[in-house]
Tab-separated table of C-alpha atoms in Angstrom:
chain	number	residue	atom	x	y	z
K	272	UNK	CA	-0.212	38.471	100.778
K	273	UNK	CA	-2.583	39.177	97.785
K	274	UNK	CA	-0.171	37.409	95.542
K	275	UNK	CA	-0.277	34.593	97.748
K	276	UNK	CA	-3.864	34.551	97.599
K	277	UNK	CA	-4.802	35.088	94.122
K	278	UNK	CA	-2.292	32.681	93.566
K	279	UNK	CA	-4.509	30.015	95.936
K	280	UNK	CA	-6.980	30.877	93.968
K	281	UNK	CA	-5.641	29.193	90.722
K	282	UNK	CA	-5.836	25.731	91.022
K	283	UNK	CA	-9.888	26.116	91.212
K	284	UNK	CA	-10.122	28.434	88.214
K	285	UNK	CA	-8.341	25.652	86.514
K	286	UNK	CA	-10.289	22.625	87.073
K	287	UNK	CA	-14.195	24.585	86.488
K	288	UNK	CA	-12.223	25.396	83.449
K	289	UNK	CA	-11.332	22.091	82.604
K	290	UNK	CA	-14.762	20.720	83.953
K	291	UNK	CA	-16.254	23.208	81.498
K	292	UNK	CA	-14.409	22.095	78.949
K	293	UNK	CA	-15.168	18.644	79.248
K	294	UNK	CA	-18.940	19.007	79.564
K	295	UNK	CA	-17.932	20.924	76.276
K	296	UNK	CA	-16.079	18.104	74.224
K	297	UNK	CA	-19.457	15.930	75.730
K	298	UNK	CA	-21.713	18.033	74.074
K	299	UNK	CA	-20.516	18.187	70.957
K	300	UNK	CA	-19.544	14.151	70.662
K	301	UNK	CA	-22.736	13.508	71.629
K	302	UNK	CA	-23.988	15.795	68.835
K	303	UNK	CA	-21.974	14.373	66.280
K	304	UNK	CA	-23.530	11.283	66.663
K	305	UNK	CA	-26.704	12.637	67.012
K	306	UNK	CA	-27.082	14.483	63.937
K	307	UNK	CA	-25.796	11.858	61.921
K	308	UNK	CA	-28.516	9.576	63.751
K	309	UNK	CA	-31.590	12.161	63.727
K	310	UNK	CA	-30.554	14.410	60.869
K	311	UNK	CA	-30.679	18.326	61.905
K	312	UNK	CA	-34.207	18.471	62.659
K	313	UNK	CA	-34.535	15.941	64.627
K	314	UNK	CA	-31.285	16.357	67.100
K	315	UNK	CA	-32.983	18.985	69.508
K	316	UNK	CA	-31.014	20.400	72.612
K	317	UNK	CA	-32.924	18.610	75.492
K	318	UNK	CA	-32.221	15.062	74.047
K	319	UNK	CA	-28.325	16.400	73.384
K	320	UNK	CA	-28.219	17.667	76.684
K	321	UNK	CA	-29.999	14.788	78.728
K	322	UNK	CA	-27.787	12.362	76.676
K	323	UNK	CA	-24.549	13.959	77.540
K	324	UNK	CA	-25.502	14.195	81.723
K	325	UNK	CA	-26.007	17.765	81.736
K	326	UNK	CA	-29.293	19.606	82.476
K	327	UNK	CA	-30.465	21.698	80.148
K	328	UNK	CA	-30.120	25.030	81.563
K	329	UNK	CA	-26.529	24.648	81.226
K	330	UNK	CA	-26.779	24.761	77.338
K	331	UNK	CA	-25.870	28.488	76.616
K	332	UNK	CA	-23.110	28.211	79.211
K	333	UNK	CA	-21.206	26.868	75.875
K	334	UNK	CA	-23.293	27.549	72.959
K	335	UNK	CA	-24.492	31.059	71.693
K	336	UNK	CA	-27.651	29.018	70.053
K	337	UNK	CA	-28.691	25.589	68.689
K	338	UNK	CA	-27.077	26.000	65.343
K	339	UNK	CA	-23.650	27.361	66.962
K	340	UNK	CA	-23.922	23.940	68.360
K	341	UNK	CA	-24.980	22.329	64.984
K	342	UNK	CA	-22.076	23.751	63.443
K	343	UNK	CA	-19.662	22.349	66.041
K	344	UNK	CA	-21.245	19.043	65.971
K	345	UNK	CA	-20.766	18.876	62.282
K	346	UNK	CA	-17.544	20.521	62.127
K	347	UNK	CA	-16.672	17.312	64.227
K	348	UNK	CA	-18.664	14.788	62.490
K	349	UNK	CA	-16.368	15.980	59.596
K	350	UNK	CA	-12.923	15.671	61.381
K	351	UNK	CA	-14.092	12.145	62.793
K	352	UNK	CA	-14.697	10.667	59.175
K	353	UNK	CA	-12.199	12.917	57.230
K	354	UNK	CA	-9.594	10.936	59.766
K	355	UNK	CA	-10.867	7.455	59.202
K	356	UNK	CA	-10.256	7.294	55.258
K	357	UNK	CA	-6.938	9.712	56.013
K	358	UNK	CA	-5.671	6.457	58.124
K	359	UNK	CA	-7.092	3.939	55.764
K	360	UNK	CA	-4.870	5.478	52.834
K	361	UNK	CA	-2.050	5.831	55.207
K	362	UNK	CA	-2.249	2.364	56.508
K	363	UNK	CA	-2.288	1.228	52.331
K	364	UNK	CA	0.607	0.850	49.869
K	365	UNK	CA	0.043	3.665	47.717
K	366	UNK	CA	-0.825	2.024	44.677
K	367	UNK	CA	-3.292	0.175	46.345
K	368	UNK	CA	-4.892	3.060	48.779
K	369	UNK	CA	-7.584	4.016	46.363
K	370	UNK	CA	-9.321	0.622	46.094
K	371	UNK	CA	-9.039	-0.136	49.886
K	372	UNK	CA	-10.384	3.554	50.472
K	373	UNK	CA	-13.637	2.749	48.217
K	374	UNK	CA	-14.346	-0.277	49.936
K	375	UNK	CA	-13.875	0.822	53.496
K	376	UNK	CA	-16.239	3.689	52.479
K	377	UNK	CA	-18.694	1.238	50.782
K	378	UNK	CA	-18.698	-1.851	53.244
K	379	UNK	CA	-21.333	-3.080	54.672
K	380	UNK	CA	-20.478	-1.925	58.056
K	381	UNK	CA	-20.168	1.436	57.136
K	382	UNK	CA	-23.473	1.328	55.524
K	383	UNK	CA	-24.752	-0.288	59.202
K	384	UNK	CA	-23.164	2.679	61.225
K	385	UNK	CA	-24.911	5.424	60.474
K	386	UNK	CA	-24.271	7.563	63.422
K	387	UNK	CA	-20.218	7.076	63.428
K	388	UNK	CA	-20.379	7.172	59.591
K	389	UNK	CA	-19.815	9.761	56.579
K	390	UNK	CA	-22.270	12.902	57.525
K	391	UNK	CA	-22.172	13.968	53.754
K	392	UNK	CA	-24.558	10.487	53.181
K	393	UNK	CA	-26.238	10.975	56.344
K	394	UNK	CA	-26.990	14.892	56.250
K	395	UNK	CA	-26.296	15.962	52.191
K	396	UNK	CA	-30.090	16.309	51.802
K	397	UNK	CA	-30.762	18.886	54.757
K	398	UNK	CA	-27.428	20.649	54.416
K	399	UNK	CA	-28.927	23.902	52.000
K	400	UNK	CA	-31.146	24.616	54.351
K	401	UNK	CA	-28.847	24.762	57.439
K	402	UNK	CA	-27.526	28.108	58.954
K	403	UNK	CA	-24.437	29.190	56.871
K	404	UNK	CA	-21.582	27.512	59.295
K	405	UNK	CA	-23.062	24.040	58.861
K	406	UNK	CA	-22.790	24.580	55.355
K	407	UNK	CA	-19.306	25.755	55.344
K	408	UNK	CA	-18.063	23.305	57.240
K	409	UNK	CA	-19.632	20.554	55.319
K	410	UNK	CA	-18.346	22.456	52.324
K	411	UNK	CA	-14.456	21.461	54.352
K	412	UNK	CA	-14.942	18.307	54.007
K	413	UNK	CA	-16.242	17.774	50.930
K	414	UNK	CA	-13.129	19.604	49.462
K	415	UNK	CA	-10.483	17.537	52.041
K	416	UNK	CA	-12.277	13.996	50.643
K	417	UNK	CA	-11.846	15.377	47.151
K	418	UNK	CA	-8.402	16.293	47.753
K	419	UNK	CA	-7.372	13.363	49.628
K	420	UNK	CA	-8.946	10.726	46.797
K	421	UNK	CA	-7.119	12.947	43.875
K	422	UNK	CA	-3.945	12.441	45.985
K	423	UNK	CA	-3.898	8.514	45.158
K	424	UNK	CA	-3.751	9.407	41.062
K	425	UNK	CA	-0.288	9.132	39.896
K	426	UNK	CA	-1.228	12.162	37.615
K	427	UNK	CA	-2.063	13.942	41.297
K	428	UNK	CA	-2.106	18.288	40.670
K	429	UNK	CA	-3.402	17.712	37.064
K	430	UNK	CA	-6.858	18.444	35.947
K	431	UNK	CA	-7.924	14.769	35.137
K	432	UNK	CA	-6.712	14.282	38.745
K	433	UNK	CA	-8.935	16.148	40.113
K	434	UNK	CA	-12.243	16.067	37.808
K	435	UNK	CA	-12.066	12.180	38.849
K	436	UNK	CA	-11.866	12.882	42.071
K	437	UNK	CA	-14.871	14.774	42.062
K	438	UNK	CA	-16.866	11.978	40.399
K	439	UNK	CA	-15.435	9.191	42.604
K	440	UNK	CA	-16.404	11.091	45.873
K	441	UNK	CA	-19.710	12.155	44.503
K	442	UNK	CA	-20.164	8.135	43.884
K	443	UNK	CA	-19.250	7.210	46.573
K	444	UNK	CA	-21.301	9.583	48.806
K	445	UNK	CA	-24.423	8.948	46.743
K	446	UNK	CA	-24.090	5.227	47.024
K	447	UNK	CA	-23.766	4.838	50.543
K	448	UNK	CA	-27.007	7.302	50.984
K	449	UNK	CA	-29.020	4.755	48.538
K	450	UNK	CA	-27.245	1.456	50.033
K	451	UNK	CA	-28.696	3.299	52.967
K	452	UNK	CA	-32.364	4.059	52.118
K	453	UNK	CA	-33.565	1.003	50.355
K	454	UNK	CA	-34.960	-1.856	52.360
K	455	UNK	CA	-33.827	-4.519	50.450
K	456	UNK	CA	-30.510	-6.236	51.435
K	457	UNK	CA	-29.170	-7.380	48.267
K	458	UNK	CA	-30.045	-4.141	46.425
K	459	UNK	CA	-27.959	-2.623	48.688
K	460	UNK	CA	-25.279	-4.828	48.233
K	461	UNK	CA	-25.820	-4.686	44.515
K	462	UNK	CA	-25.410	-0.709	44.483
K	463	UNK	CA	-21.949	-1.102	46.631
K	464	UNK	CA	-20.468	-3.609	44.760
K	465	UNK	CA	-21.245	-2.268	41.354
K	466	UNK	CA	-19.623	1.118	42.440
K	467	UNK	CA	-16.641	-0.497	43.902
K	468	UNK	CA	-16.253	-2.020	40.604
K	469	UNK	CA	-16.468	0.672	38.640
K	470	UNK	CA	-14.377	3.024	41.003
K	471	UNK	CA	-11.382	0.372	41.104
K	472	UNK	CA	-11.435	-1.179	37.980
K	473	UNK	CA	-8.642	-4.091	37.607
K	474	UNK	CA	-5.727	-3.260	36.559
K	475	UNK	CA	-5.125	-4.164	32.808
């Protein structure tokens, strides 16, 4: 009879688990978008909470402390934009994946969408000063974007491979954060193209 019963007992322990979990997964989406928006300072746990339909009292029910939650949030900021240029190269010819991967990065809608967009442009400037697993997860995906862009060099696993990696991510990242900041439209525009350019030069 106790078996029976515990057993009974299951099928609610199962779905406040999986109600948990998805007030979870709302959190930290909402989050994600939300730092990229606000920056760190300015993404506070009221406004995450209100904006994901959950009171606020509910907070440490998943999170040990506003930066545990930080770090999730950027840990999936990461993963969201680490997968969008993954499936642009994968979607290219290979000899071709580079250039298409610049100019996704650099478009003008990418510049426009801040809050779905590349954290590194959006956050790089309040990163040092975050608690240590923001910074190691930024730190991720700063190394998987490096990796992925040396993996379109024929010469991929040499030195040259990488070292140009390093500068073409770094370009890229810093572009999009000035295309971002100035208020002028064509200056923008100017600062993405000429990168573009010089990141995919034609082929001689």
């Amino acid at each position: 009879m106790m078996h029976i019963m515990r057993n009974a007992k299951h099928p609610k322990i199962n779905a406040r688990t999986a109600a948990k979990e998805a007030s979870h997964e709302r959190i930290v989406s909402v989050a994600a978008r939300a730092i990229r928006r606000s920056g760190y300072g300015g993404t506070g746990v009221a406004d995450i909470m209100k904006e994901a339909g959950l009171t606020h009292g509910g907070f440490y029910a998943h999170f040990a402390s506003r930066e545990a939650m930080l770090a999730e949030a950027a840990t999936r900021a990461c993963a969201e934009a680490a997968a969008l240029v993954a499936g642009v190269a994968a979607a290219t010819p290979p000899d071709e994946a580079l250039a298409t991967m610049v100019s996704a990065y650099l478009s003008p809608e990418h510049v426009a969408q801040v809050e779905m967009g590349c954290p590194l442009a959006a956050l790089g400037s309040e990163t040092p000063r975050q608690a240590p697993e923001v910074r190691r997860a930024t730190t991720r995906h700063i190394k998987e974007m490096i990796d992925l862009v040396a993996r379109q060099s024929p010469d991929w696993g040499q030195p040259g491979a990488h070292e140009r990696a390093l500068v073409t991510v770094s370009t890229m990242v810093g572009t999009l954060l000035l295309a971002r900041a100035v208020d002028e439209p064509a200056l923008a525009d100017s600062l993405r193209e000429a990168a573009i350019k010089q990141l995919t030069p034609a082929p001689v």
